[in-house]
mmCIF file of N, CA and C in Angstrom:
data_model
loop_
_atom_site.group_PDB
_atom_site.id
_atom_site.type_symbol
_atom_site.label_atom_id
_atom_site.label_comp_id
_atom_site.label_asym_id
_atom_site.label_seq_id
_atom_site.Cartn_x
_atom_site.Cartn_y
_atom_site.Cartn_z
ATOM 1 N N MET A 1 -12.618 -9.170 19.929
ATOM 2 C CA MET A 1 -12.651 -7.907 19.190
ATOM 3 C C MET A 1 -11.449 -7.054 19.587
ATOM 4 N N GLU A 2 -10.769 -6.530 18.607
ATOM 5 C CA GLU A 2 -9.597 -5.701 18.840
ATOM 6 C C GLU A 2 -10.013 -4.255 19.078
ATOM 7 N N VAL A 3 -9.433 -3.642 20.102
ATOM 8 C CA VAL A 3 -9.723 -2.243 20.408
ATOM 9 C C VAL A 3 -8.682 -1.378 19.710
ATOM 10 N N CYS A 4 -9.125 -0.346 19.066
ATOM 11 C CA CYS A 4 -8.233 0.569 18.362
ATOM 12 C C CYS A 4 -7.553 1.486 19.360
ATOM 13 N N GLU A 5 -6.232 1.625 19.241
ATOM 14 C CA GLU A 5 -5.523 2.505 20.149
ATOM 15 C C GLU A 5 -5.557 3.959 19.690
ATOM 16 N N LEU A 6 -6.109 4.208 18.508
ATOM 17 C CA LEU A 6 -6.232 5.567 18.009
ATOM 18 C C LEU A 6 -7.537 6.214 18.444
ATOM 19 N N SER A 7 -8.529 5.410 18.679
ATOM 20 C CA SER A 7 -9.824 5.895 19.134
ATOM 21 C C SER A 7 -10.436 4.822 20.025
ATOM 22 N N GLY A 8 -10.976 5.202 21.138
ATOM 23 C CA GLY A 8 -11.531 4.244 22.085
ATOM 24 C C GLY A 8 -12.730 3.482 21.559
ATOM 25 N N SER A 9 -13.449 4.080 20.619
ATOM 26 C CA SER A 9 -14.665 3.464 20.104
ATOM 27 C C SER A 9 -14.878 3.872 18.656
ATOM 28 N N CYS A 10 -15.396 2.960 17.863
ATOM 29 C CA CYS A 10 -15.704 3.299 16.470
ATOM 30 C C CYS A 10 -16.754 4.403 16.387
ATOM 31 N N LEU A 11 -17.654 4.444 17.356
ATOM 32 C CA LEU A 11 -18.719 5.448 17.342
ATOM 33 C C LEU A 11 -18.188 6.851 17.609
ATOM 34 N N LYS A 12 -17.052 6.958 18.287
ATOM 35 C CA LYS A 12 -16.483 8.264 18.621
ATOM 36 C C LYS A 12 -15.229 8.576 17.817
ATOM 37 N N CYS A 13 -14.940 7.784 16.808
ATOM 38 C CA CYS A 13 -13.720 7.935 16.023
ATOM 39 C C CYS A 13 -13.764 9.217 15.189
ATOM 40 N N ARG A 14 -12.624 9.910 15.110
ATOM 41 C CA ARG A 14 -12.547 11.157 14.341
ATOM 42 C C ARG A 14 -12.242 10.924 12.871
ATOM 43 N N PHE A 15 -11.888 9.684 12.505
ATOM 44 C CA PHE A 15 -11.540 9.383 11.125
ATOM 45 C C PHE A 15 -12.797 9.071 10.320
ATOM 46 N N VAL A 16 -12.849 9.588 9.110
ATOM 47 C CA VAL A 16 -13.982 9.332 8.222
ATOM 48 C C VAL A 16 -13.988 7.873 7.801
ATOM 49 N N ARG A 17 -12.807 7.350 7.544
ATOM 50 C CA ARG A 17 -12.651 5.970 7.119
ATOM 51 C C ARG A 17 -11.738 5.268 8.117
ATOM 52 N N CYS A 18 -12.044 4.056 8.460
ATOM 53 C CA CYS A 18 -11.275 3.315 9.451
ATOM 54 C C CYS A 18 -9.832 3.128 8.992
ATOM 55 N N VAL A 19 -8.888 3.379 9.889
ATOM 56 C CA VAL A 19 -7.476 3.231 9.539
ATOM 57 C C VAL A 19 -7.132 1.787 9.232
ATOM 58 N N TYR A 20 -7.921 0.859 9.721
ATOM 59 C CA TYR A 20 -7.665 -0.550 9.443
ATOM 60 C C TYR A 20 -8.106 -0.944 8.037
ATOM 61 N N ASP A 21 -8.901 -0.101 7.372
ATOM 62 C CA ASP A 21 -9.334 -0.369 6.004
ATOM 63 C C ASP A 21 -8.268 0.002 4.981
ATOM 64 N N ARG A 22 -7.319 0.841 5.368
ATOM 65 C CA ARG A 22 -6.272 1.285 4.454
ATOM 66 C C ARG A 22 -4.981 0.532 4.737
ATOM 67 N N PRO A 23 -4.247 0.183 3.700
ATOM 68 C CA PRO A 23 -2.941 -0.432 3.938
ATOM 69 C C PRO A 23 -2.039 0.547 4.691
ATOM 70 N N TRP A 24 -1.424 0.099 5.738
ATOM 71 C CA TRP A 24 -0.514 0.883 6.572
ATOM 72 C C TRP A 24 -1.211 2.049 7.283
ATOM 73 N N GLY A 25 -2.514 2.057 7.340
ATOM 74 C CA GLY A 25 -3.258 3.177 7.940
ATOM 75 C C GLY A 25 -2.942 3.404 9.399
ATOM 76 N N LYS A 26 -2.962 2.343 10.185
ATOM 77 C CA LYS A 26 -2.689 2.478 11.612
ATOM 78 C C LYS A 26 -1.248 2.930 11.833
ATOM 79 N N ARG A 27 -0.310 2.311 11.134
ATOM 80 C CA ARG A 27 1.105 2.667 11.288
ATOM 81 C C ARG A 27 1.335 4.133 10.929
ATOM 82 N N GLN A 28 0.685 4.587 9.867
ATOM 83 C CA GLN A 28 0.844 5.968 9.425
ATOM 84 C C GLN A 28 0.345 6.946 10.500
ATOM 85 N N GLN A 29 -0.789 6.658 11.092
ATOM 86 C CA GLN A 29 -1.332 7.537 12.131
ATOM 87 C C GLN A 29 -0.446 7.539 13.376
ATOM 88 N N LEU A 30 0.080 6.377 13.745
ATOM 89 C CA LEU A 30 0.958 6.308 14.906
ATOM 90 C C LEU A 30 2.250 7.079 14.661
ATOM 91 N N LYS A 31 2.781 7.012 13.436
ATOM 92 C CA LYS A 31 3.988 7.770 13.110
ATOM 93 C C LYS A 31 3.722 9.271 13.164
ATOM 94 N N LYS A 32 2.574 9.706 12.680
ATOM 95 C CA LYS A 32 2.230 11.123 12.737
ATOM 96 C C LYS A 32 2.147 11.600 14.179
ATOM 97 N N ARG A 33 1.550 10.785 15.028
ATOM 98 C CA ARG A 33 1.441 11.119 16.445
ATOM 99 C C ARG A 33 2.835 11.215 17.080
ATOM 100 N N ARG A 34 3.693 10.232 16.766
ATOM 101 C CA ARG A 34 5.065 10.239 17.282
ATOM 102 C C ARG A 34 5.818 11.471 16.793
ATOM 103 N N ASP A 35 5.665 11.796 15.522
ATOM 104 C CA ASP A 35 6.375 12.940 14.954
ATOM 105 C C ASP A 35 5.963 14.245 15.616
ATOM 106 N N ARG A 36 4.692 14.394 15.914
ATOM 107 C CA ARG A 36 4.235 15.612 16.602
ATOM 108 C C ARG A 36 4.844 15.708 18.002
ATOM 109 N N LYS A 37 4.942 14.573 18.692
ATOM 110 C CA LYS A 37 5.558 14.558 20.022
ATOM 111 C C LYS A 37 7.037 14.899 19.939
ATOM 112 N N VAL A 38 7.727 14.344 18.943
ATOM 113 C CA VAL A 38 9.149 14.636 18.749
ATOM 114 C C VAL A 38 9.346 16.134 18.525
ATOM 115 N N LEU A 39 8.547 16.713 17.669
ATOM 116 C CA LEU A 39 8.658 18.128 17.358
ATOM 117 C C LEU A 39 8.399 18.984 18.599
ATOM 118 N N ARG A 40 7.365 18.640 19.344
ATOM 119 C CA ARG A 40 7.026 19.403 20.548
ATOM 120 C C ARG A 40 8.154 19.328 21.579
ATOM 121 N N LEU A 41 8.680 18.127 21.795
ATOM 122 C CA LEU A 41 9.748 17.967 22.777
ATOM 123 C C LEU A 41 11.045 18.648 22.321
ATOM 124 N N PHE A 42 11.303 18.653 21.024
ATOM 125 C CA PHE A 42 12.478 19.344 20.509
ATOM 126 C C PHE A 42 12.381 20.835 20.805
ATOM 127 N N HIS A 43 11.201 21.392 20.597
ATOM 128 C CA HIS A 43 10.999 22.817 20.870
ATOM 129 C C HIS A 43 11.027 23.128 22.363
ATOM 130 N N CYS A 44 10.871 22.103 23.192
ATOM 131 C CA CYS A 44 10.976 22.278 24.648
ATOM 132 C C CYS A 44 12.417 22.121 25.145
ATOM 133 N N GLY A 45 13.345 21.851 24.222
ATOM 134 C CA GLY A 45 14.742 21.818 24.601
ATOM 135 C C GLY A 45 15.437 20.464 24.572
ATOM 136 N N LYS A 46 14.749 19.404 24.190
ATOM 137 C CA LYS A 46 15.383 18.086 24.101
ATOM 138 C C LYS A 46 16.264 18.044 22.848
ATOM 139 N N ASP A 47 17.396 17.344 22.940
ATOM 140 C CA ASP A 47 18.250 17.221 21.762
ATOM 141 C C ASP A 47 17.930 15.934 20.998
ATOM 142 N N THR A 48 18.491 15.818 19.802
ATOM 143 C CA THR A 48 18.142 14.698 18.928
ATOM 144 C C THR A 48 18.550 13.357 19.525
ATOM 145 N N ARG A 49 19.670 13.312 20.207
ATOM 146 C CA ARG A 49 20.122 12.051 20.814
ATOM 147 C C ARG A 49 19.139 11.578 21.886
ATOM 148 N N GLU A 50 18.701 12.507 22.705
ATOM 149 C CA GLU A 50 17.748 12.177 23.766
ATOM 150 C C GLU A 50 16.401 11.741 23.190
ATOM 151 N N LEU A 51 15.944 12.442 22.176
ATOM 152 C CA LEU A 51 14.669 12.089 21.535
ATOM 153 C C LEU A 51 14.740 10.712 20.886
ATOM 154 N N ALA A 52 15.849 10.424 20.238
ATOM 155 C CA ALA A 52 16.016 9.111 19.603
ATOM 156 C C ALA A 52 15.940 8.009 20.649
ATOM 157 N N ARG A 53 16.584 8.217 21.766
ATOM 158 C CA ARG A 53 16.551 7.220 22.836
ATOM 159 C C ARG A 53 15.136 7.072 23.404
ATOM 160 N N MET A 54 14.433 8.186 23.590
ATOM 161 C CA MET A 54 13.076 8.155 24.153
ATOM 162 C C MET A 54 12.099 7.377 23.279
ATOM 163 N N PHE A 55 12.217 7.556 21.963
ATOM 164 C CA PHE A 55 11.253 6.962 21.042
ATOM 165 C C PHE A 55 11.742 5.672 20.398
ATOM 166 N N GLY A 56 12.958 5.275 20.705
ATOM 167 C CA GLY A 56 13.476 4.023 20.172
ATOM 168 C C GLY A 56 13.737 4.048 18.677
ATOM 169 N N VAL A 57 14.174 5.202 18.187
ATOM 170 C CA VAL A 57 14.498 5.355 16.773
ATOM 171 C C VAL A 57 15.923 5.887 16.649
ATOM 172 N N SER A 58 16.427 5.964 15.429
ATOM 173 C CA SER A 58 17.774 6.486 15.222
ATOM 174 C C SER A 58 17.765 8.019 15.273
ATOM 175 N N ARG A 59 18.950 8.587 15.482
ATOM 176 C CA ARG A 59 19.069 10.050 15.456
ATOM 177 C C ARG A 59 18.695 10.578 14.075
ATOM 178 N N ARG A 60 19.021 9.826 13.053
ATOM 179 C CA ARG A 60 18.684 10.229 11.692
ATOM 180 C C ARG A 60 17.171 10.329 11.499
ATOM 181 N N THR A 61 16.424 9.422 12.101
ATOM 182 C CA THR A 61 14.962 9.484 12.024
ATOM 183 C C THR A 61 14.453 10.758 12.672
ATOM 184 N N VAL A 62 15.005 11.093 13.833
ATOM 185 C CA VAL A 62 14.600 12.333 14.520
ATOM 186 C C VAL A 62 14.946 13.541 13.656
ATOM 187 N N GLN A 63 16.128 13.559 13.062
ATOM 188 C CA GLN A 63 16.524 14.670 12.198
ATOM 189 C C GLN A 63 15.590 14.788 10.996
ATOM 190 N N ARG A 64 15.197 13.647 10.432
ATOM 191 C CA ARG A 64 14.274 13.651 9.299
ATOM 192 C C ARG A 64 12.925 14.243 9.699
ATOM 193 N N VAL A 65 12.428 13.831 10.866
ATOM 194 C CA VAL A 65 11.151 14.350 11.363
ATOM 195 C C VAL A 65 11.231 15.857 11.537
ATOM 196 N N LEU A 66 12.305 16.343 12.131
ATOM 197 C CA LEU A 66 12.455 17.777 12.370
ATOM 198 C C LEU A 66 12.547 18.546 11.055
ATOM 199 N N LYS A 67 13.231 17.988 10.079
ATOM 200 C CA LYS A 67 13.360 18.649 8.784
ATOM 201 C C LYS A 67 12.025 18.696 8.048
ATOM 202 N N GLU A 68 11.295 17.581 8.050
ATOM 203 C CA GLU A 68 10.029 17.500 7.316
ATOM 204 C C GLU A 68 8.920 18.316 7.965
ATOM 205 N N ARG A 69 8.954 18.450 9.264
ATOM 206 C CA ARG A 69 7.842 19.069 9.977
ATOM 207 C C ARG A 69 8.187 20.395 10.629
ATOM 208 N N ARG A 70 9.293 21.010 10.239
ATOM 209 C CA ARG A 70 9.753 22.227 10.914
ATOM 210 C C ARG A 70 8.767 23.382 10.799
ATOM 211 N N ASN A 71 7.932 23.409 9.763
ATOM 212 C CA ASN A 71 6.982 24.509 9.572
ATOM 213 C C ASN A 71 5.610 24.248 10.174
ATOM 214 N N GLU A 72 5.429 23.054 10.753
ATOM 215 C CA GLU A 72 4.124 22.719 11.323
ATOM 216 C C GLU A 72 3.999 23.219 12.740
ATOM 217 N N GLN A 73 2.797 23.434 13.153
ATOM 218 C CA GLN A 73 2.515 23.776 14.549
ATOM 219 C C GLN A 73 2.459 22.517 15.364
ATOM 220 N N PHE A 74 2.906 22.575 16.585
ATOM 221 C CA PHE A 74 2.856 21.407 17.468
ATOM 222 C C PHE A 74 1.858 21.689 18.505
#
């Protein structure tokens, strides 16, 4: 049995519908989690080059995340 890294148990899961039931569901949730971390660390003073290296993505990806999520709370 595979354990979900988004929730420790199906009984305690916060999602109404299992992310594994939707195409790309797990990947989408992991990207959202990563994006929130990127935004939080950017506001703590990290630059885009450092964030890209930390998360293993391109600087352009970090810039895209910051542009798309600039109005969200972290």
